[in-house]
Coordinates of C-alpha atoms in Angstrom, one line a residue:
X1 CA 0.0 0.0 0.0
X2 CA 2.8 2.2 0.8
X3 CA 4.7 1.4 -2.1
X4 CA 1.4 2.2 -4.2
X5 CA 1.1 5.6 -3.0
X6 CA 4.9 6.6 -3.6
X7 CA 4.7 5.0 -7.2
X8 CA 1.3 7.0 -7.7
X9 CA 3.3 10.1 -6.9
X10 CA 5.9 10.1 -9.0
X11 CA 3.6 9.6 -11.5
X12 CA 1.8 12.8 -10.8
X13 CA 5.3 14.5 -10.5
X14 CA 6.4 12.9 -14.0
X15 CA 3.0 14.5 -15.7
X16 CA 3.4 17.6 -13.9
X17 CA 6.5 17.9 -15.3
X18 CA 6.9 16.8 -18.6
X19 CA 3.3 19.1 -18.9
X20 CA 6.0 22.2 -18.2
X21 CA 8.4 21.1 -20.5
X22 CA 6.0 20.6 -23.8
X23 CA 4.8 24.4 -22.4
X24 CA 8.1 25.9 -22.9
X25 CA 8.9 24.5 -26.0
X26 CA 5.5 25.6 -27.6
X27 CA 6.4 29.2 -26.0
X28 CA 9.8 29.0 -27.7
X29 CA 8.0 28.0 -30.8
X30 CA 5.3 30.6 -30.8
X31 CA 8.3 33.3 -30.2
X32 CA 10.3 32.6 -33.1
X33 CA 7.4 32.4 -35.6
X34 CA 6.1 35.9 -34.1
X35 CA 9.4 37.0 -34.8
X36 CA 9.4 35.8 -38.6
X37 CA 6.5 37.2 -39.2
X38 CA 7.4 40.7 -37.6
X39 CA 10.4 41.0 -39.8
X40 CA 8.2 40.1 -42.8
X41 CA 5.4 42.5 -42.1
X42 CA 7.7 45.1 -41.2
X43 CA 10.2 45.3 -44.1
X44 CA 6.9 44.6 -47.0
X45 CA 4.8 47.3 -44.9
X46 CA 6.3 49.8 -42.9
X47 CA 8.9 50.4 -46.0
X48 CA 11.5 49.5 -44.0
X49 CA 14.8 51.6 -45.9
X50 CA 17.9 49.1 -45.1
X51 CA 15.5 46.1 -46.0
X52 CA 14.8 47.8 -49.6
X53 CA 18.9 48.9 -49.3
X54 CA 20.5 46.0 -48.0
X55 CA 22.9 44.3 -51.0
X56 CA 21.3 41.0 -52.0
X57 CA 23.3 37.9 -50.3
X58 CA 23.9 36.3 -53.5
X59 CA 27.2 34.6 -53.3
X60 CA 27.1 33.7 -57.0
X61 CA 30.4 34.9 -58.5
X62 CA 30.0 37.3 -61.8
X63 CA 32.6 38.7 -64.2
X64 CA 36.1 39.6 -62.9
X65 CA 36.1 42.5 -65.8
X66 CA 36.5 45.8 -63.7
X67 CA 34.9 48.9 -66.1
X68 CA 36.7 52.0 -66.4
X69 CA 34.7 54.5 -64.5
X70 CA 35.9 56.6 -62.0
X71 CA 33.5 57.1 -58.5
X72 CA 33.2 60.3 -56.1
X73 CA 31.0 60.6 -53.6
X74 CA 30.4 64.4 -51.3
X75 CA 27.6 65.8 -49.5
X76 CA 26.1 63.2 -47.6
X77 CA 25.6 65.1 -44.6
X78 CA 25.9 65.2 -40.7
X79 CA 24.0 64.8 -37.7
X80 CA 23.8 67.7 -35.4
X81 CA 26.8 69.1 -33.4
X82 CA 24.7 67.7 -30.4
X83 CA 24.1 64.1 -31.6
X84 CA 28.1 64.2 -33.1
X85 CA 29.2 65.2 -29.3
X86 CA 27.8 62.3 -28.1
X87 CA 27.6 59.8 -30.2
X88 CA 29.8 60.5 -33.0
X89 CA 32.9 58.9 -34.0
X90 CA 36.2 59.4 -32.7
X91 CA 39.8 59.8 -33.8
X92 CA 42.1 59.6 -30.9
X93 CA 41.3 62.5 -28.6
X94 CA 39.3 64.3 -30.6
X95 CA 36.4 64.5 -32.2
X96 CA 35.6 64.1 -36.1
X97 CA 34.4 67.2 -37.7
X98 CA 31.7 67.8 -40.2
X99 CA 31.8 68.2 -43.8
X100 CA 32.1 71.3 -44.9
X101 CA 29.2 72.1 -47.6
X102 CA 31.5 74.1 -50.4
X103 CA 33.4 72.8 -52.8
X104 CA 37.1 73.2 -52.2
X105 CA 40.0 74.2 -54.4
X106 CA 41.7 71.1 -53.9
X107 CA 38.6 68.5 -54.7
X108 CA 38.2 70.4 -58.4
X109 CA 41.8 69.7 -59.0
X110 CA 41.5 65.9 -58.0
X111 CA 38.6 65.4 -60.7
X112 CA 40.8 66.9 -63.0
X113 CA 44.0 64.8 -62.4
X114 CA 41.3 61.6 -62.4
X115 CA 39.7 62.7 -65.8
X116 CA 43.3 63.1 -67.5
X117 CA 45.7 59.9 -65.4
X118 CA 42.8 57.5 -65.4
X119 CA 41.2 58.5 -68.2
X120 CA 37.8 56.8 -67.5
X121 CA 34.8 56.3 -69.8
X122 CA 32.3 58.3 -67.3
X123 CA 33.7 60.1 -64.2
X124 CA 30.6 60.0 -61.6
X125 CA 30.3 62.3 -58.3
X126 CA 27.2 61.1 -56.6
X127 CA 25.8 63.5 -53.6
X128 CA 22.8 63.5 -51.5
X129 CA 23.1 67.3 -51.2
X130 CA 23.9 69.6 -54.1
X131 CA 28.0 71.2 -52.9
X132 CA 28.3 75.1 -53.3
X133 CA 31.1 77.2 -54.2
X134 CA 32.9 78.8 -57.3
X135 CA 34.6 75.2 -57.8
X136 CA 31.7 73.5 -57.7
X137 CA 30.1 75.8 -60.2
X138 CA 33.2 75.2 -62.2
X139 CA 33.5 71.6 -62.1
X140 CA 29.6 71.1 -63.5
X141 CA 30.0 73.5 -66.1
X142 CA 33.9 72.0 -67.1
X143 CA 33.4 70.6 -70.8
X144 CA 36.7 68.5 -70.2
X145 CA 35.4 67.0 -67.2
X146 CA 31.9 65.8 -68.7
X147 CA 31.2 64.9 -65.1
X148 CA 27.6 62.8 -64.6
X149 CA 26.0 63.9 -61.9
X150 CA 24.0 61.2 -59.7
X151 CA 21.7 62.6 -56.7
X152 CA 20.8 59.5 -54.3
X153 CA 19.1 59.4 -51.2
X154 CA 20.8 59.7 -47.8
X155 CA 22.0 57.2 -46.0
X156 CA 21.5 57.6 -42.2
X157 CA 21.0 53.6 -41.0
X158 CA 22.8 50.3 -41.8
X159 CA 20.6 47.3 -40.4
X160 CA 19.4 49.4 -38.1
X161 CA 22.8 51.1 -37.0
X162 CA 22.2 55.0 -37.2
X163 CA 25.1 56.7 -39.2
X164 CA 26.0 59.6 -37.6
X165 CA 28.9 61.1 -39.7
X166 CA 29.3 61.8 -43.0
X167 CA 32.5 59.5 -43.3
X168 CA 30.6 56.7 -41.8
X169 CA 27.8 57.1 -44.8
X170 CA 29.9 57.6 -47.5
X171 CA 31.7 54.1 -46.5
X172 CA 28.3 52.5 -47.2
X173 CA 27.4 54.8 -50.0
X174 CA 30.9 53.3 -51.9
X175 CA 29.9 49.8 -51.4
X176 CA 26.5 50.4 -52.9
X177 CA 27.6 52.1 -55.6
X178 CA 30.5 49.6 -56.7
X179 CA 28.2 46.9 -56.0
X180 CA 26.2 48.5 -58.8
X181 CA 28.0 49.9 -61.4
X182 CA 31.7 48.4 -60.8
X183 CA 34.9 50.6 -61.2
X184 CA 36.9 52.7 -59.3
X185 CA 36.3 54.7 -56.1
X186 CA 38.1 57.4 -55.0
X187 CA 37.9 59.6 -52.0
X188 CA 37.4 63.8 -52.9
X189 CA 41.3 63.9 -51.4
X190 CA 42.8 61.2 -53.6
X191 CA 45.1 62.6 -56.7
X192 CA 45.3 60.6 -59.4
X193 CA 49.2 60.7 -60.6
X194 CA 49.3 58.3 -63.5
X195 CA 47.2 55.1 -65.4
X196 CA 45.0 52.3 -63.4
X197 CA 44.9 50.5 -66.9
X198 CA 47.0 47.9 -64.9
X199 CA 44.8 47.6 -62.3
X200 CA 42.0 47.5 -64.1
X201 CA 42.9 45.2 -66.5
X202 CA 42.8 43.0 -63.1
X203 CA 45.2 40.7 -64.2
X204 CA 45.0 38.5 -60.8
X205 CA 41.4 38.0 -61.3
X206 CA 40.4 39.0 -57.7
X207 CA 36.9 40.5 -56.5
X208 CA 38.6 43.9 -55.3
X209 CA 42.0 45.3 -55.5
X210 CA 43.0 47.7 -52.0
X211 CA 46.3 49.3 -50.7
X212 CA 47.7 48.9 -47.3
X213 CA 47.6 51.7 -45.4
X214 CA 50.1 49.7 -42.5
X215 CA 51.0 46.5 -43.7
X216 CA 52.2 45.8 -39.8
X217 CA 49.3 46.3 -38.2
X218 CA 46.9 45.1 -41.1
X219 CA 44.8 47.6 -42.1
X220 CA 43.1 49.1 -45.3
X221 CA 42.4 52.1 -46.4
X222 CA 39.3 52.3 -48.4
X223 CA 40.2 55.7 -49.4
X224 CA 40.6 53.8 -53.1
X225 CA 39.0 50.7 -54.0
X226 CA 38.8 49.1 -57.6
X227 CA 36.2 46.4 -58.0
X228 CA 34.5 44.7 -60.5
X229 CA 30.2 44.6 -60.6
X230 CA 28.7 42.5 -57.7
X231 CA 32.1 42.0 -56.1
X232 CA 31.7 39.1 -53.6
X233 CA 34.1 40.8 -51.2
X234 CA 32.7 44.1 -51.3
X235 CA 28.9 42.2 -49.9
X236 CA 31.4 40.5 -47.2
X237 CA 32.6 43.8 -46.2
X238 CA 28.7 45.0 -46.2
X239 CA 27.7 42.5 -44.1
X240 CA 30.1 42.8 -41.8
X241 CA 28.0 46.2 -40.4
X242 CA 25.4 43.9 -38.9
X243 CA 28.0 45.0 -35.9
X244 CA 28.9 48.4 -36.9
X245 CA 29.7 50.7 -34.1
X246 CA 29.3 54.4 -34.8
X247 CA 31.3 55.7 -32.2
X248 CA 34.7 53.8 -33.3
X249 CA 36.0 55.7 -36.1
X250 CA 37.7 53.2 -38.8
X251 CA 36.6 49.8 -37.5
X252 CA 34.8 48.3 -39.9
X253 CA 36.0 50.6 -42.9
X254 CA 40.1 50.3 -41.9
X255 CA 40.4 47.5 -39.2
X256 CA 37.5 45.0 -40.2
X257 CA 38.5 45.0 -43.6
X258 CA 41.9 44.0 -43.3
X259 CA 40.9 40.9 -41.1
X260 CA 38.8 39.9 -44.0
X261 CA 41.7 40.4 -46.5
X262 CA 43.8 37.8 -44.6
X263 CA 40.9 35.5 -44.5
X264 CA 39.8 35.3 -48.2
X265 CA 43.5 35.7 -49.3
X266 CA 41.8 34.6 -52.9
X267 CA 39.4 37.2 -53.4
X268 CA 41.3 40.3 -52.6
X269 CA 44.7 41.8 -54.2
X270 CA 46.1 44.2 -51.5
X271 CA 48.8 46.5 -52.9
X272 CA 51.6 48.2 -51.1
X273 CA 50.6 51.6 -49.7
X274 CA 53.1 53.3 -51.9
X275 CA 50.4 52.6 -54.6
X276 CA 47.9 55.0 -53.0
X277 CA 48.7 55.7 -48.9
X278 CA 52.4 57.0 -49.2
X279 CA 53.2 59.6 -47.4
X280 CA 50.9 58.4 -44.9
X281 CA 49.2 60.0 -42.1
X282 CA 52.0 59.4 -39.4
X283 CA 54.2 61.2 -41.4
X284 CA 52.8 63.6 -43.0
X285 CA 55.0 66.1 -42.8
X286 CA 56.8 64.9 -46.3
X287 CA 53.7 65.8 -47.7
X288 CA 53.3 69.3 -46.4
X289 CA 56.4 70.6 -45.3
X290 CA 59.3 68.9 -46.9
X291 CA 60.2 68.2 -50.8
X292 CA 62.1 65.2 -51.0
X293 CA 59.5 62.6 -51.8
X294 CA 59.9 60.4 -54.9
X295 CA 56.2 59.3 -56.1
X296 CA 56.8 57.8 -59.6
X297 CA 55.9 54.3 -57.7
X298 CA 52.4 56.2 -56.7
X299 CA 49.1 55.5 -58.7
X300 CA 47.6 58.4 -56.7
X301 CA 48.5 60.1 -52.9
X302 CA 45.7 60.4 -50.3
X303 CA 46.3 63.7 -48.9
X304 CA 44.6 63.0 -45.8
X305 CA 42.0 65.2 -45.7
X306 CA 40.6 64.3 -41.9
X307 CA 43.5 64.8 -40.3
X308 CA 44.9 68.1 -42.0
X309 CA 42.0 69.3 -44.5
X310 CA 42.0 73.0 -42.1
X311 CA 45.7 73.9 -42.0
X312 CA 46.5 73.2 -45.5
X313 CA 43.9 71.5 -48.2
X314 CA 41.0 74.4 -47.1
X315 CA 43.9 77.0 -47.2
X316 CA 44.9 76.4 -50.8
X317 CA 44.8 79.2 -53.3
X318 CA 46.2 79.5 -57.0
X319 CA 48.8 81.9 -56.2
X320 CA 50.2 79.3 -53.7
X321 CA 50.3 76.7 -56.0
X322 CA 52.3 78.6 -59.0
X323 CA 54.4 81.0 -56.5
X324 CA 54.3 78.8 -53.7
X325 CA 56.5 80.6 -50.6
X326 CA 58.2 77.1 -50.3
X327 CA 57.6 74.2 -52.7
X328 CA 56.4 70.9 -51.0
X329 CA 55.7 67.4 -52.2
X330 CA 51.8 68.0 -52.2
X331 CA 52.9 71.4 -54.3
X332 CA 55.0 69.6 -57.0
X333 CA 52.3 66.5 -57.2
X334 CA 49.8 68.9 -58.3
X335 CA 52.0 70.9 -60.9
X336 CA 53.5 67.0 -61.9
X337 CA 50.6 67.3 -64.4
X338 CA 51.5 70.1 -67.4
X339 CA 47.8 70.2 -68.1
X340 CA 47.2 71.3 -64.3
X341 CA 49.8 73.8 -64.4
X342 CA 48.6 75.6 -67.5
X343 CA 44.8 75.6 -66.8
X344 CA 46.3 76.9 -62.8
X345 CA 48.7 79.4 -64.7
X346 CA 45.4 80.7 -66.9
X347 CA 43.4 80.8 -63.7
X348 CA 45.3 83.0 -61.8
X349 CA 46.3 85.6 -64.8
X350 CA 42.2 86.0 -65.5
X351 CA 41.9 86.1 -61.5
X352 CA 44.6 88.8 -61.2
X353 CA 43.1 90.9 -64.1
X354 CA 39.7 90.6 -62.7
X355 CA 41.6 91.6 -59.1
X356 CA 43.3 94.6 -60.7
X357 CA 40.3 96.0 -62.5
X358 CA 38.3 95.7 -59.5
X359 CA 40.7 97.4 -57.0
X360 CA 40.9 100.2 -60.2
X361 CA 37.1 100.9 -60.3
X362 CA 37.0 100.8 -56.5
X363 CA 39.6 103.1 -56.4
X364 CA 38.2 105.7 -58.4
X365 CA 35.0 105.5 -57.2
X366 CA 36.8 106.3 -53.7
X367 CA 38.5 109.1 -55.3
X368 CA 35.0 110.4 -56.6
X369 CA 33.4 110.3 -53.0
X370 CA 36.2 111.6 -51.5
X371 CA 36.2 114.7 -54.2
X372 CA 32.7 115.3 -53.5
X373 CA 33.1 115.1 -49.9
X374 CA 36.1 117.4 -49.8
X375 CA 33.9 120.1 -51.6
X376 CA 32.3 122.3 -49.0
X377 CA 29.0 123.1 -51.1
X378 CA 28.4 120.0 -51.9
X379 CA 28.4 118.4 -47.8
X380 CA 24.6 119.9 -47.7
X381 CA 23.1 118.2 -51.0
X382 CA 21.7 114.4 -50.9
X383 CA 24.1 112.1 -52.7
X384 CA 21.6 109.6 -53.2
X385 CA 19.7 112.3 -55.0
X386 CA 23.1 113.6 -57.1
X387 CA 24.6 109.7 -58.1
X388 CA 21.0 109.7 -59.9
X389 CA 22.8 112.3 -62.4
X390 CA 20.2 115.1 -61.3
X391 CA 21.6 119.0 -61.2
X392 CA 21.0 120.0 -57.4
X393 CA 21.5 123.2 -56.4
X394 CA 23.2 123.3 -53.0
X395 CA 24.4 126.6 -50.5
X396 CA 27.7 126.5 -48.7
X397 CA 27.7 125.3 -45.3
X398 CA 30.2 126.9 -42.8
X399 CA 32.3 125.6 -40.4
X400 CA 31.3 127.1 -36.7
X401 CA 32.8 125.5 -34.4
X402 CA 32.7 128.3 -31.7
X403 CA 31.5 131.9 -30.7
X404 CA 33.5 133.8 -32.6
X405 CA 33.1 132.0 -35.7
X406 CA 29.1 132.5 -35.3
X407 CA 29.6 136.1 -34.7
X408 CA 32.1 135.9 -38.0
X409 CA 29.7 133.9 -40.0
X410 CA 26.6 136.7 -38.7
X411 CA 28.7 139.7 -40.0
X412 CA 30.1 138.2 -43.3
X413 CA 26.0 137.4 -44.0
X414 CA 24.9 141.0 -43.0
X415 CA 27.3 142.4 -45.6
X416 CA 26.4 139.6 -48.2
X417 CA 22.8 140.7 -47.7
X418 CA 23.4 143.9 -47.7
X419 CA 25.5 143.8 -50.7
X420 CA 22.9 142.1 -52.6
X421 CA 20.4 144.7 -51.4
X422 CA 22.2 147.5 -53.2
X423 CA 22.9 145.3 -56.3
X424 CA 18.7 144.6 -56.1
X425 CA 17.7 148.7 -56.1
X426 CA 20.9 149.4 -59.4
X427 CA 19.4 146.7 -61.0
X428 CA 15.5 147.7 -60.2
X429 CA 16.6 151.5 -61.4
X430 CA 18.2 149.7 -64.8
X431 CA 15.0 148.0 -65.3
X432 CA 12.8 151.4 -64.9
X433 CA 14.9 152.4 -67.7
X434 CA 14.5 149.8 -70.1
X435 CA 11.1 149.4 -69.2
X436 CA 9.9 153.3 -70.4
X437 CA 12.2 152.5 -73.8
X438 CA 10.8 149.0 -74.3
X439 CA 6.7 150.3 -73.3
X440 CA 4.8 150.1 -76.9
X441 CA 1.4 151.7 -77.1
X442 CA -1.1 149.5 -78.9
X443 CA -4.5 150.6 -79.6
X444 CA -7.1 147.9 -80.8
X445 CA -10.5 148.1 -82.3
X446 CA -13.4 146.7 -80.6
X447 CA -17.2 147.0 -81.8
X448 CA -18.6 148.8 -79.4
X449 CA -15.8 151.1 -77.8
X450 CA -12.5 152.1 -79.3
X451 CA -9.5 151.8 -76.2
X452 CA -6.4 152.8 -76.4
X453 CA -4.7 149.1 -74.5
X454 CA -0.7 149.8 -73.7
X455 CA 1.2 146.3 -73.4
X456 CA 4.2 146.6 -71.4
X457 CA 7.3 144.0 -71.1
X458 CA 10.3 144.4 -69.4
X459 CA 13.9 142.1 -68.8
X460 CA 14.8 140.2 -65.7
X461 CA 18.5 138.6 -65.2
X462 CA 19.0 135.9 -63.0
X463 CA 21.6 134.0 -62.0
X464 CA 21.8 130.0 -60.4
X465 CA 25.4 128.4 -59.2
X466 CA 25.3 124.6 -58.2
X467 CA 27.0 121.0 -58.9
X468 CA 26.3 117.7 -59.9
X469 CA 27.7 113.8 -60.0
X470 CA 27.1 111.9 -63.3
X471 CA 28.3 108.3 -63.4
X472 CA 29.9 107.0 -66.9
X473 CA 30.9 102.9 -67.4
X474 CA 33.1 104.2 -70.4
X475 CA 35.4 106.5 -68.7
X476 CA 38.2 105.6 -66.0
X477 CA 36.6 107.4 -63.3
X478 CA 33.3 106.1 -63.0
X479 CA 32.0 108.5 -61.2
X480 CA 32.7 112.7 -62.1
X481 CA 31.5 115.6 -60.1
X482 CA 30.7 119.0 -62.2
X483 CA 29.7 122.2 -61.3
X484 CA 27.6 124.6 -63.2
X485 CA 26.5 128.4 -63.6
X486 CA 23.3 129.6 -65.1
X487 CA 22.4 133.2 -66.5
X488 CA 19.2 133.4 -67.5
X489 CA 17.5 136.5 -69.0
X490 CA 13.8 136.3 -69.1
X491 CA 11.3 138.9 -70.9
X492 CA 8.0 139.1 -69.2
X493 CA 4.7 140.2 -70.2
X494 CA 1.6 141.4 -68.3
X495 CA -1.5 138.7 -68.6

């Protein structure tokens, strides 16, 4: 009986439990078909953007031909100075800046050395936001460029990483865009200083082709990547952002990369970083400051934009490329090219004869104010009024700067008026003469009485002084005061 009863319970236990067990497994089933069908409803309803983005995983390999066309990407924007304080990414100490939004000096002249080294068949600059400036202007209306413009939509997410800095997007952007049309990427701060017809040939028959930017610590620079369509690398690298962290600055783009290079040794040709990363950042005074460099074994030179784009690359003028103070490696890269240093050398003579002409007609319109404001009789009249070419007449103004110059100013118009008085009564006693010599006596008929009607005239003189300002595109002086005198004599008759 007592051996029933402890048999009967562990039966009820052995129910009771294996009851929990089949529980939790349909719980665990349940959870991961809700979470199936959540993905699926979200991505085909709520338009989910990285779903529609994402590369395809696809691992089926396509041609190794690599087209010649040349990549640039700018403008795809930042978050806020707030969000980049606190989440942005990193580079040592410091924090990464944002883009600025106008087209530099320096990113003109690297589509330039890219349309004449590389020679491509279309040179692409894709943006999210259109880049102001002069050079901007200049590069879209540059007939030797021919540059295709491509506006696509920013990238602010990757599987549902936010991207907080513009460096971070354009590292997506790149993959994207390879993935699509093939070719060759460069970044705006990469010039092109001969051919990538052996590269591009891609005689190894690899998925990409990179540099190293240090060999000894195994990392990549993707400053300049060359890639054939639907690289199989390129999606590895992609993927790889399912653990992207925005706050590291080159992890996945410099760091990540490298790892994968050593692992798929097959799929990847890694150059020395001569071919695009020498001098490097660590050393970048050879680019800057010294001129000792030899870069004939360079395809192109990054110039490190990030880490020195304020103090030189944004600094960079005309003059200081053709009279440079002191000639530097980055200096004698840029004038390596003949066809740079003549289109630089016809720049700055138009520049300094539009700089001369404008200080000219500055000058004399200076020279024209300060005429006009030197004349006392003219400090009372409205220059608005006389630089519309209207005659003005104006009074001198005195200077009274105390008592003695009032009482000065009071006496000299006493005798003016007075003077003018007497000049009044000989001219008024003049006029009684002319008058009784110039007095006709007309006598007209009328119908019913006959009146004698006298018609009198007589001469008044009268004198105006005053000044005016014409302006004249013509002339050197484009602005020219004049002054003016009028004597009018006027006959009058009675009504």
């Amino acid at each position: 009986m007592k051996g029933r009863k402890i048999q009967c319970g562990q039966t009820r236990q052995c129910s009771v439990y294996m009851g929990y067990r089949y529980i939790n497994r349909y719980a665990l089933l349940c959870f991961i078909i809700f979470s199936f069908w959540w993905i699926i409803f979200r991505c085909k309803n709520n338009n989910c953007e990285d779903c529609q983005r994402i590369i395809s995983k696809d691992e089926s390999i396509g041609s190794y031909d690599i087209p010649n066309i040349v990549h640039f990407i700018t403008c795809q924007g930042d978050a806020s100075e707030t969000v980049l304080d606190e989440l942005g990414p990193r580079l040592g100490y410091r924090r990464m800046e944002r883009a600025p939004d106008e087209f530099q000096l320096i990113n003109y002249l690297v589509l330039l050395s890219a349309r004449n080294k590389i020679k491509p068949d279309q040179l692409y600059v894709h943006y999210s936001f259109e880049p102001t400036g002069y050079w901007w202007t200049k590069a879209k209306q540059d007939l030797e460029l021919n540059l295709t413009l491509n506006k696509i939509p920013s990238i602010t997410s990757i599987y549902n990483h936010p991207l907080y800095h513009h460096a971070h997007r354009t590292d997506i952007a790149r993959l994207e865009i390879l993935d699509k049309y093939g070719g060759i990427y460069l970044d705006l701060d990469v010039l092109s200083l001969k051919s990538f017809s052996s590269l591009t040939s891609n005689p190894h028959h690899v998925e990409a082709i990179f540099a190293w930017e240090r060999k000894k610590f195994n990392t990549i620079c993707n400053a300049v990547i060359i890639a054939p369509i639907h690289s199989k690398f390129l999606r590895r690298i992609y993927h790889s952002y399912q653990s992207f962290n925005s706050s590291c600055w080159g992890c996945h783009s410099v760091g990540l990369t490298g790892q994968l290079a050593n692992i798929y040794k097959n799929e990847v040709h890694v150059l020395p970083s001569k071919a695009f990363f020498t001098p490097s950042w660590f050393n970048i005074e050879e680019l800057y400051l010294y001129n000792r460099y030899n870069f004939k074994n360079n395809y192109a030179s990054h110039l490190w934009n990030a880490y020195i784009g304020k103090t030189f690359l944004y600094n960079l003028t005309l003059n200081s490329i053709l009279n440079p103070k002191t000639k530097t490696t980055l200096i004698r890269m840029i004038t390596h090219a003949k066809f740079v240093h003549f289109f630089l050398l016809l720049l700055l003579l138009l520049s300094q004869i539009n700089r001369r002409n404008r200080a000219s007609t500055q000058k004399n319109i200076e020279i024209a104010l300060t005429r006009e404001a030197q004349e006392p009789r003219n400090s009372a009249a409205d220059p608005f009024t006389r630089r519309r070419c209207a005659p003005m007449l104006v009074t001198q103004t005195p200077l009274i700067h105390s008592a003695e110059d009032l009482k000065r100013e009071t006496e000299r118009r006493e005798a003016q008026t007075k003077k003018k008085n007497e000049e009044q009564r000989s001219t008024n006693e003049k006029n009684k003469l002319l008058i009784t010599k110039d007095t006709t006596t007309k006598i007209t008929t009328h119908n019913r009485t006959d009146k004698p009607h006298t018609e009198k005239s007589f001469t008044m003189t009268t004198g105006e002084r005053g000044s005016f300002t014409s302006f004249s595109e013509h002339s050197d002086e484009m602005f020219a005061s004049h002054d003016f005198e009028l004597d009018l004599n006027i006959k009058l008759f009675p009504d």
